[in-house]
């Protein structure tokens, strides 16, 4: 399901720098259909396709010959074929065949993007400096995605939101919106920022998602957010993994993918488990879309006036800023562990 969400623009397009990191562009199997797929991301156009072995590649979409869009071509023998003159490009971006010429020009190639496939999702690496990820900068694998104990296909929604991604990332430290927006007052809330990972732990109650709600979540870089959640829902314990990831289209728009995995109840039939999973997924969607409704009309505020108990908004934004600068310029303090407990009612 794809939705278009119109939200007030919030960042200048002049010399905008897109964040360094892994970005999810969809469920991996969706690219294994024998067709080229257009990706309008990072202010440009890419093409994703799978070869005969099912390995997925992402290339710059415009042919270096005469500029045609490779994503409007076709896949033949694992190569993407330009619709204009039928030049064929292999997974590394090099031209492998020209139907009317035996000699392939050395410059007949297009950029190949670094990709990885984790948790049945396809990720593309973006870095304006042109280098790959540093040691430990990776998307974590969740074994639940391959476990028979879980409904292990993502129940995925895709929407296009017209604002800067920072509005989404701010939620990681915004404790005070949970009560007014989601009806889920908080009893414990903490953030940890360390290197490229920013985490949140939330305890509270939700009329929609269940009582005794415990949610432990993390951004792995600027754009990929997973949450492990547990709550008491309709008389049973529900365990879920939430996916909340985005990839920028322009400075003022991004694709957002929201997905949910739900653990099965071993005492129930597959039909019963699927029905409860559908209900709980819908409850999560409804809760998440309450945030989206706020983003539709809110303005960008770079220097918000904060009150005591608002959460570490400025610390989060400082952590987030590292993905928009050269790696050599990242301050050492952003690599160190910083733990902030905003609320702890359980401890009195």
mmCIF file of C-alpha atoms in Angstrom:
data_model
loop_
_atom_site.group_PDB
_atom_site.id
_atom_site.type_symbol
_atom_site.label_atom_id
_atom_site.label_comp_id
_atom_site.label_asym_id
_atom_site.label_seq_id
_atom_site.Cartn_x
_atom_site.Cartn_y
_atom_site.Cartn_z
ATOM 1 C CA UNK A 1 0.000 0.000 0.000
ATOM 2 C CA UNK A 2 1.413 3.378 -1.022
ATOM 3 C CA UNK A 3 0.211 6.718 0.299
ATOM 4 C CA UNK A 4 1.196 10.261 -0.622
ATOM 5 C CA UNK A 5 1.445 12.541 2.402
ATOM 6 C CA UNK A 6 1.756 16.261 1.654
ATOM 7 C CA UNK A 7 3.697 18.133 4.314
ATOM 8 C CA UNK A 8 5.149 21.635 4.417
ATOM 9 C CA UNK A 9 8.661 21.731 2.859
ATOM 10 C CA UNK A 10 11.403 22.175 5.407
ATOM 11 C CA UNK A 11 14.848 22.289 3.828
ATOM 12 C CA UNK A 12 16.503 24.244 1.034
ATOM 13 C CA UNK A 13 17.363 22.297 -2.105
ATOM 14 C CA UNK A 14 20.485 24.428 -2.698
ATOM 15 C CA UNK A 15 23.602 22.270 -2.210
ATOM 16 C CA UNK A 16 21.717 19.835 -0.016
ATOM 17 C CA UNK A 17 23.713 16.895 1.318
ATOM 18 C CA UNK A 18 21.983 13.557 1.759
ATOM 19 C CA UNK A 19 22.847 11.495 4.812
ATOM 20 C CA UNK A 20 25.653 8.949 4.870
ATOM 21 C CA UNK A 21 24.361 5.470 5.703
ATOM 22 C CA UNK A 22 22.397 2.390 4.735
ATOM 23 C CA UNK A 23 18.945 3.125 3.308
ATOM 24 C CA UNK A 24 16.161 0.577 2.760
ATOM 25 C CA UNK A 25 14.606 0.659 -0.715
ATOM 26 C CA UNK A 26 12.123 -2.200 -0.285
ATOM 27 C CA UNK A 27 11.594 -5.903 0.253
ATOM 28 C CA UNK A 28 14.322 -7.786 -1.597
ATOM 29 C CA UNK A 29 12.077 -10.340 -3.297
ATOM 30 C CA UNK A 30 10.093 -7.575 -4.985
ATOM 31 C CA UNK A 31 13.123 -6.958 -7.232
ATOM 32 C CA UNK A 32 13.371 -10.605 -8.328
ATOM 33 C CA UNK A 33 10.580 -10.475 -10.878
ATOM 34 C CA UNK A 34 12.735 -10.252 -13.995
ATOM 35 C CA UNK A 35 12.066 -6.537 -14.466
ATOM 36 C CA UNK A 36 14.050 -3.323 -13.899
ATOM 37 C CA UNK A 37 12.803 -1.119 -11.068
ATOM 38 C CA UNK A 38 13.168 2.661 -10.911
ATOM 39 C CA UNK A 39 14.340 4.183 -7.608
ATOM 40 C CA UNK A 40 13.879 7.941 -7.297
ATOM 41 C CA UNK A 41 16.146 8.592 -4.324
ATOM 42 C CA UNK A 42 18.992 10.892 -3.242
ATOM 43 C CA UNK A 43 17.883 13.493 -5.770
ATOM 44 C CA UNK A 44 18.565 11.189 -8.712
ATOM 45 C CA UNK A 45 17.221 8.109 -10.473
ATOM 46 C CA UNK A 46 18.563 4.597 -9.993
ATOM 47 C CA UNK A 47 17.652 1.210 -11.431
ATOM 48 C CA UNK A 48 17.496 -2.015 -9.406
ATOM 49 C CA UNK A 49 17.380 -5.484 -10.966
ATOM 50 C CA UNK A 50 18.282 -9.087 -10.235
ATOM 51 C CA UNK A 51 20.484 -11.347 -12.339
ATOM 52 C CA UNK A 52 19.715 -14.975 -13.164
ATOM 53 C CA UNK A 53 21.091 -16.067 -9.770
ATOM 54 C CA UNK A 54 18.788 -13.659 -7.917
ATOM 55 C CA UNK A 55 21.575 -11.258 -6.908
ATOM 56 C CA UNK A 56 20.259 -7.693 -6.866
ATOM 57 C CA UNK A 57 22.217 -4.759 -8.260
ATOM 58 C CA UNK A 58 21.566 -1.028 -8.187
ATOM 59 C CA UNK A 59 22.985 1.268 -10.881
ATOM 60 C CA UNK A 60 22.639 4.881 -11.929
ATOM 61 C CA UNK A 61 19.653 4.717 -14.239
ATOM 62 C CA UNK A 62 20.711 7.020 -17.070
ATOM 63 C CA UNK A 63 22.667 5.359 -19.853
ATOM 64 C CA UNK A 64 26.119 6.947 -20.388
ATOM 65 C CA UNK A 65 25.610 6.630 -24.148
ATOM 66 C CA UNK A 66 22.685 8.993 -24.853
ATOM 67 C CA UNK A 67 21.008 9.336 -21.460
ATOM 68 C CA UNK A 68 18.032 7.009 -21.793
ATOM 69 C CA UNK A 69 16.450 5.641 -18.630
ATOM 70 C CA UNK A 70 17.618 2.059 -18.065
ATOM 71 C CA UNK A 71 14.713 1.426 -15.676
ATOM 72 C CA UNK A 72 12.363 1.629 -18.689
ATOM 73 C CA UNK A 73 14.303 -1.098 -20.487
ATOM 74 C CA UNK A 74 14.234 -4.838 -19.907
ATOM 75 C CA UNK A 75 16.296 -7.585 -18.290
ATOM 76 C CA UNK A 76 17.900 -10.108 -20.657
ATOM 77 C CA UNK A 77 20.289 -12.820 -19.421
ATOM 78 C CA UNK A 78 20.725 -10.997 -16.119
ATOM 79 C CA UNK A 79 21.647 -7.687 -17.762
ATOM 80 C CA UNK A 80 19.658 -4.474 -17.981
ATOM 81 C CA UNK A 81 19.120 -3.476 -21.624
ATOM 82 C CA UNK A 82 18.797 0.182 -22.579
ATOM 83 C CA UNK A 83 15.499 0.856 -24.421
ATOM 84 C CA UNK A 84 17.128 3.404 -26.761
ATOM 85 C CA UNK A 85 19.997 1.564 -28.492
ATOM 86 C CA UNK A 86 19.971 -1.819 -26.685
ATOM 87 C CA UNK A 87 23.299 -1.429 -24.937
ATOM 88 C CA UNK A 88 23.490 -4.090 -22.211
ATOM 89 C CA UNK A 89 24.812 -3.361 -18.713
ATOM 90 C CA UNK A 90 25.856 -5.981 -16.211
ATOM 91 C CA UNK A 91 25.605 -5.865 -12.427
ATOM 92 C CA UNK A 92 28.887 -3.955 -11.934
ATOM 93 C CA UNK A 93 27.658 -1.142 -14.193
ATOM 94 C CA UNK A 94 29.917 -1.950 -17.159
ATOM 95 C CA UNK A 95 28.514 -2.244 -20.657
ATOM 96 C CA UNK A 96 28.836 -5.860 -21.787
ATOM 97 C CA UNK A 97 27.344 -5.675 -25.261
ATOM 98 C CA UNK A 98 26.532 -3.194 -28.025
ATOM 99 C CA UNK A 99 24.490 -4.809 -30.804
ATOM 100 C CA UNK A 100 26.111 -2.851 -33.651
ATOM 101 C CA UNK A 101 29.715 -2.668 -32.316
ATOM 102 C CA UNK A 102 32.278 -5.295 -31.274
ATOM 103 C CA UNK A 103 34.522 -2.908 -29.348
ATOM 104 C CA UNK A 104 33.109 -1.653 -26.028
ATOM 105 C CA UNK A 105 34.327 1.886 -25.222
ATOM 106 C CA UNK A 106 36.260 1.914 -21.901
ATOM 107 C CA UNK A 107 33.984 4.675 -20.570
ATOM 108 C CA UNK A 108 30.823 2.703 -21.325
ATOM 109 C CA UNK A 109 29.799 2.192 -17.718
ATOM 110 C CA UNK A 110 27.463 3.630 -15.142
ATOM 111 C CA UNK A 111 27.846 3.879 -11.364
ATOM 112 C CA UNK A 112 27.190 0.737 -9.354
ATOM 113 C CA UNK A 113 25.888 1.246 -5.801
ATOM 114 C CA UNK A 114 26.890 -0.843 -2.804
ATOM 115 C CA UNK A 115 23.975 -2.953 -1.546
ATOM 116 C CA UNK A 116 23.218 -5.499 1.150
ATOM 117 C CA UNK A 117 20.282 -7.766 1.876
ATOM 118 C CA UNK A 118 19.296 -8.223 5.521
ATOM 119 C CA UNK A 119 15.994 -9.338 7.091
ATOM 120 C CA UNK A 120 14.491 -9.836 3.600
ATOM 121 C CA UNK A 121 15.096 -6.133 2.901
ATOM 122 C CA UNK A 122 17.321 -4.474 0.299
ATOM 123 C CA UNK A 123 19.599 -1.646 1.461
ATOM 124 C CA UNK A 124 21.644 0.832 -0.571
ATOM 125 C CA UNK A 125 24.731 2.557 0.847
ATOM 126 C CA UNK A 126 24.938 6.311 0.300
ATOM 127 C CA UNK A 127 28.037 8.380 1.069
ATOM 128 C CA UNK A 128 28.844 11.714 -0.622
ATOM 129 C CA UNK A 129 32.545 10.988 0.019
ATOM 130 C CA UNK A 130 32.347 7.828 -2.087
ATOM 131 C CA UNK A 131 33.706 5.429 0.540
ATOM 132 C CA UNK A 132 32.041 2.352 2.002
ATOM 133 C CA UNK A 133 30.798 1.804 5.549
ATOM 134 C CA UNK A 134 33.263 1.765 8.407
ATOM 135 C CA UNK A 135 33.836 -1.187 10.709
ATOM 136 C CA UNK A 136 30.641 -2.193 12.493
ATOM 137 C CA UNK A 137 28.393 0.100 10.449
ATOM 138 C CA UNK A 138 25.841 -2.487 9.404
ATOM 139 C CA UNK A 139 22.177 -3.441 9.598
ATOM 140 C CA UNK A 140 21.575 -6.044 12.344
ATOM 141 C CA UNK A 141 20.095 -9.418 11.451
ATOM 142 C CA UNK A 142 16.984 -10.486 13.342
ATOM 143 C CA UNK A 143 16.720 -14.302 13.485
ATOM 144 C CA UNK A 144 12.946 -13.993 13.955
ATOM 145 C CA UNK A 145 12.644 -13.237 10.228
ATOM 146 C CA UNK A 146 13.528 -16.904 9.557
ATOM 147 C CA UNK A 147 11.806 -18.470 12.581
ATOM 148 C CA UNK A 148 8.702 -20.662 12.391
ATOM 149 C CA UNK A 149 7.644 -19.119 15.698
ATOM 150 C CA UNK A 150 6.919 -15.800 13.974
ATOM 151 C CA UNK A 151 4.681 -14.510 11.213
ATOM 152 C CA UNK A 152 7.886 -13.697 9.388
ATOM 153 C CA UNK A 153 6.774 -11.694 6.388
ATOM 154 C CA UNK A 154 6.773 -7.944 6.850
ATOM 155 C CA UNK A 155 3.278 -6.444 6.822
ATOM 156 C CA UNK A 156 4.599 -3.440 4.907
ATOM 157 C CA UNK A 157 3.194 -0.014 4.113
ATOM 158 C CA UNK A 158 4.936 2.490 1.834
ATOM 159 C CA UNK A 159 4.173 6.186 1.890
ATOM 160 C CA UNK A 160 5.763 9.285 0.422
ATOM 161 C CA UNK A 161 6.040 12.127 2.926
ATOM 162 C CA UNK A 162 6.864 15.639 1.830
ATOM 163 C CA UNK A 163 9.099 17.007 4.555
ATOM 164 C CA UNK A 164 12.709 16.658 5.720
ATOM 165 C CA UNK A 165 13.494 13.289 7.379
ATOM 166 C CA UNK A 166 14.615 15.023 10.571
ATOM 167 C CA UNK A 167 10.947 15.392 11.546
ATOM 168 C CA UNK A 168 10.754 11.602 11.702
ATOM 169 C CA UNK A 169 14.060 11.099 13.515
ATOM 170 C CA UNK A 170 13.086 13.629 16.218
ATOM 171 C CA UNK A 171 10.625 11.029 17.563
ATOM 172 C CA UNK A 172 13.520 9.042 19.002
ATOM 173 C CA UNK A 173 13.886 11.541 21.872
ATOM 174 C CA UNK A 174 10.438 13.191 22.008
ATOM 175 C CA UNK A 175 9.010 11.671 25.185
ATOM 176 C CA UNK A 176 6.202 14.171 25.672
ATOM 177 C CA UNK A 177 4.236 13.358 22.501
ATOM 178 C CA UNK A 178 3.350 9.806 23.569
ATOM 179 C CA UNK A 179 0.522 10.869 25.889
ATOM 180 C CA UNK A 180 -1.151 13.632 23.808
ATOM 181 C CA UNK A 181 -0.746 11.930 20.403
ATOM 182 C CA UNK A 182 -0.854 8.194 21.152
ATOM 183 C CA UNK A 183 -2.688 8.020 24.477
ATOM 184 C CA UNK A 184 0.298 6.114 25.856
ATOM 185 C CA UNK A 185 1.626 7.850 28.999
ATOM 186 C CA UNK A 186 5.199 6.945 29.791
ATOM 187 C CA UNK A 187 6.661 5.551 33.027
ATOM 188 C CA UNK A 188 10.254 5.095 31.849
ATOM 189 C CA UNK A 189 12.115 6.743 28.990
ATOM 190 C CA UNK A 190 15.806 6.707 28.146
ATOM 191 C CA UNK A 191 18.095 7.376 25.194
ATOM 192 C CA UNK A 192 21.608 6.192 24.423
ATOM 193 C CA UNK A 193 23.737 7.747 21.679
ATOM 194 C CA UNK A 194 26.950 5.969 20.772
ATOM 195 C CA UNK A 195 28.697 6.135 17.422
ATOM 196 C CA UNK A 196 26.271 5.562 14.570
ATOM 197 C CA UNK A 197 23.563 4.025 16.815
ATOM 198 C CA UNK A 198 20.889 5.988 18.660
ATOM 199 C CA UNK A 199 18.529 4.039 20.954
ATOM 200 C CA UNK A 200 15.314 4.602 22.876
ATOM 201 C CA UNK A 201 13.669 2.581 25.635
ATOM 202 C CA UNK A 202 10.028 3.262 26.454
ATOM 203 C CA UNK A 203 7.806 1.764 29.159
ATOM 204 C CA UNK A 204 4.137 2.679 29.494
ATOM 205 C CA UNK A 205 0.558 1.719 28.718
ATOM 206 C CA UNK A 206 -1.431 2.027 25.536
ATOM 207 C CA UNK A 207 -5.155 1.589 25.077
ATOM 208 C CA UNK A 208 -4.494 0.618 21.483
ATOM 209 C CA UNK A 209 -1.325 -1.514 21.736
ATOM 210 C CA UNK A 210 -1.757 -3.000 25.212
ATOM 211 C CA UNK A 211 -0.733 -2.576 28.832
ATOM 212 C CA UNK A 212 2.740 -3.016 30.252
ATOM 213 C CA UNK A 213 4.166 -1.842 26.953
ATOM 214 C CA UNK A 214 7.954 -2.110 26.680
ATOM 215 C CA UNK A 215 9.563 -0.874 23.468
ATOM 216 C CA UNK A 216 13.306 -0.965 22.842
ATOM 217 C CA UNK A 217 14.301 0.645 19.576
ATOM 218 C CA UNK A 218 17.331 1.932 17.715
ATOM 219 C CA UNK A 219 18.394 3.847 14.648
ATOM 220 C CA UNK A 220 21.287 2.105 12.914
ATOM 221 C CA UNK A 221 22.605 5.174 11.141
ATOM 222 C CA UNK A 222 20.355 7.998 9.961
ATOM 223 C CA UNK A 223 17.550 6.084 8.300
ATOM 224 C CA UNK A 224 16.922 2.523 9.541
ATOM 225 C CA UNK A 225 14.941 2.076 12.751
ATOM 226 C CA UNK A 226 13.909 -1.224 14.367
ATOM 227 C CA UNK A 227 11.836 -1.682 17.544
ATOM 228 C CA UNK A 228 11.370 -4.776 19.692
ATOM 229 C CA UNK A 229 8.049 -4.394 21.502
ATOM 230 C CA UNK A 230 6.169 -6.424 24.105
ATOM 231 C CA UNK A 231 2.714 -5.744 25.580
ATOM 232 C CA UNK A 232 -0.339 -7.441 27.134
ATOM 233 C CA UNK A 233 -3.014 -7.373 24.441
ATOM 234 C CA UNK A 234 -6.464 -8.964 24.777
ATOM 235 C CA UNK A 235 -5.316 -11.320 27.506
ATOM 236 C CA UNK A 236 -2.038 -12.493 25.999
ATOM 237 C CA UNK A 237 1.515 -11.281 25.622
ATOM 238 C CA UNK A 238 2.204 -9.927 22.158
ATOM 239 C CA UNK A 239 5.784 -9.637 20.888
ATOM 240 C CA UNK A 240 6.531 -7.659 17.755
ATOM 241 C CA UNK A 241 9.372 -6.201 15.733
ATOM 242 C CA UNK A 242 8.626 -2.903 14.025
ATOM 243 C CA UNK A 243 10.420 -1.544 10.979
ATOM 244 C CA UNK A 244 10.424 2.216 10.432
ATOM 245 C CA UNK A 245 12.867 3.216 7.723
ATOM 246 C CA UNK A 246 13.160 5.977 5.158
ATOM 247 C CA UNK A 247 15.128 6.992 2.088
ATOM 248 C CA UNK A 248 15.190 10.609 0.838
ATOM 249 C CA UNK A 249 13.764 11.483 -2.559
ATOM 250 C CA UNK A 250 14.595 15.207 -2.359
ATOM 251 C CA UNK A 251 15.607 17.402 0.596
ATOM 252 C CA UNK A 252 11.903 17.876 1.316
ATOM 253 C CA UNK A 253 10.478 14.418 0.639
ATOM 254 C CA UNK A 254 11.174 10.817 1.496
ATOM 255 C CA UNK A 255 9.851 7.296 1.082
ATOM 256 C CA UNK A 256 8.874 5.791 4.414
ATOM 257 C CA UNK A 257 8.402 2.067 4.929
ATOM 258 C CA UNK A 258 6.560 0.856 8.000
ATOM 259 C CA UNK A 259 6.438 -2.877 8.673
ATOM 260 C CA UNK A 260 5.567 -5.274 11.492
ATOM 261 C CA UNK A 261 6.530 -8.839 12.431
ATOM 262 C CA UNK A 262 4.380 -10.635 15.061
ATOM 263 C CA UNK A 263 5.251 -13.677 17.166
ATOM 264 C CA UNK A 264 2.793 -16.585 16.961
ATOM 265 C CA UNK A 265 0.916 -18.107 19.888
ATOM 266 C CA UNK A 266 1.913 -21.827 19.824
ATOM 267 C CA UNK A 267 -1.522 -22.801 21.204
ATOM 268 C CA UNK A 268 -3.360 -21.280 18.240
ATOM 269 C CA UNK A 269 -3.866 -22.357 14.664
ATOM 270 C CA UNK A 270 -2.147 -20.518 11.835
ATOM 271 C CA UNK A 271 -5.490 -18.945 10.954
ATOM 272 C CA UNK A 272 -5.980 -17.653 14.503
ATOM 273 C CA UNK A 273 -2.414 -16.323 14.643
ATOM 274 C CA UNK A 274 -2.794 -14.596 11.289
ATOM 275 C CA UNK A 275 -6.018 -12.916 12.391
ATOM 276 C CA UNK A 276 -4.510 -11.565 15.627
ATOM 277 C CA UNK A 277 -1.411 -10.477 13.715
ATOM 278 C CA UNK A 278 -3.574 -8.519 11.273
ATOM 279 C CA UNK A 279 -5.417 -6.819 14.132
ATOM 280 C CA UNK A 280 -2.226 -5.887 15.955
ATOM 281 C CA UNK A 281 -0.502 -4.696 12.807
ATOM 282 C CA UNK A 282 -3.466 -2.427 12.118
ATOM 283 C CA UNK A 283 -3.301 -1.083 15.675
ATOM 284 C CA UNK A 284 0.371 -0.251 15.163
ATOM 285 C CA UNK A 285 -0.354 1.417 11.836
ATOM 286 C CA UNK A 286 -3.078 3.562 13.358
ATOM 287 C CA UNK A 287 -0.748 4.603 16.154
ATOM 288 C CA UNK A 288 2.079 5.475 13.782
ATOM 289 C CA UNK A 289 -0.176 7.438 11.418
ATOM 290 C CA UNK A 290 -1.092 9.707 14.322
ATOM 291 C CA UNK A 291 2.453 11.076 14.018
ATOM 292 C CA UNK A 292 2.099 11.403 10.254
ATOM 293 C CA UNK A 293 -1.042 13.520 10.732
ATOM 294 C CA UNK A 294 0.959 15.944 12.888
ATOM 295 C CA UNK A 295 3.735 16.222 10.292
ATOM 296 C CA UNK A 296 1.233 17.263 7.615
ATOM 297 C CA UNK A 297 0.906 20.810 8.953
ATOM 298 C CA UNK A 298 3.787 21.366 11.386
ATOM 299 C CA UNK A 299 6.613 23.792 10.635
ATOM 300 C CA UNK A 300 10.328 23.103 10.814
ATOM 301 C CA UNK A 301 11.812 24.561 14.012
ATOM 302 C CA UNK A 302 15.605 24.477 14.102
ATOM 303 C CA UNK A 303 15.926 25.975 17.603
ATOM 304 C CA UNK A 304 12.885 24.813 19.565
ATOM 305 C CA UNK A 305 12.014 26.400 22.910
ATOM 306 C CA UNK A 306 12.120 23.427 25.280
ATOM 307 C CA UNK A 307 10.730 22.892 28.767
ATOM 308 C CA UNK A 308 11.986 20.643 31.541
ATOM 309 C CA UNK A 309 11.109 17.030 30.742
ATOM 310 C CA UNK A 310 10.930 17.479 26.970
ATOM 311 C CA UNK A 311 13.631 14.891 26.312
ATOM 312 C CA UNK A 312 17.095 15.264 24.756
ATOM 313 C CA UNK A 313 15.990 16.861 21.489
ATOM 314 C CA UNK A 314 19.188 18.877 21.041
ATOM 315 C CA UNK A 315 21.418 15.916 21.918
ATOM 316 C CA UNK A 316 19.581 13.797 19.350
ATOM 317 C CA UNK A 317 19.986 16.407 16.641
ATOM 318 C CA UNK A 318 23.688 16.733 17.427
ATOM 319 C CA UNK A 319 24.044 12.926 17.090
ATOM 320 C CA UNK A 320 22.065 13.029 13.821
ATOM 321 C CA UNK A 321 24.289 15.797 12.392
ATOM 322 C CA UNK A 322 27.255 13.401 12.040
ATOM 323 C CA UNK A 323 25.645 11.786 8.991
ATOM 324 C CA UNK A 324 25.748 15.071 7.079
ATOM 325 C CA UNK A 325 29.455 15.845 7.502
ATOM 326 C CA UNK A 326 32.703 14.297 6.302
ATOM 327 C CA UNK A 327 33.708 11.411 8.536
ATOM 328 C CA UNK A 328 37.005 13.080 9.443
ATOM 329 C CA UNK A 329 35.039 16.024 10.857
ATOM 330 C CA UNK A 330 32.855 14.006 13.253
ATOM 331 C CA UNK A 331 33.583 15.220 16.804
ATOM 332 C CA UNK A 332 35.058 12.580 19.092
ATOM 333 C CA UNK A 333 32.292 13.156 21.656
ATOM 334 C CA UNK A 334 29.721 11.814 19.186
ATOM 335 C CA UNK A 335 31.590 8.508 19.108
ATOM 336 C CA UNK A 336 31.398 8.170 22.896
ATOM 337 C CA UNK A 337 28.487 6.664 24.810
ATOM 338 C CA UNK A 338 25.948 9.154 26.122
ATOM 339 C CA UNK A 339 23.038 7.845 28.212
ATOM 340 C CA UNK A 340 20.114 10.085 29.171
ATOM 341 C CA UNK A 341 17.201 8.961 31.377
ATOM 342 C CA UNK A 342 14.381 11.478 30.987
ATOM 343 C CA UNK A 343 11.756 9.691 33.116
ATOM 344 C CA UNK A 344 11.895 6.889 35.657
ATOM 345 C CA UNK A 345 8.646 6.776 37.652
ATOM 346 C CA UNK A 346 9.258 3.121 38.477
ATOM 347 C CA UNK A 347 12.269 4.122 40.537
ATOM 348 C CA UNK A 348 10.314 6.815 42.282
#
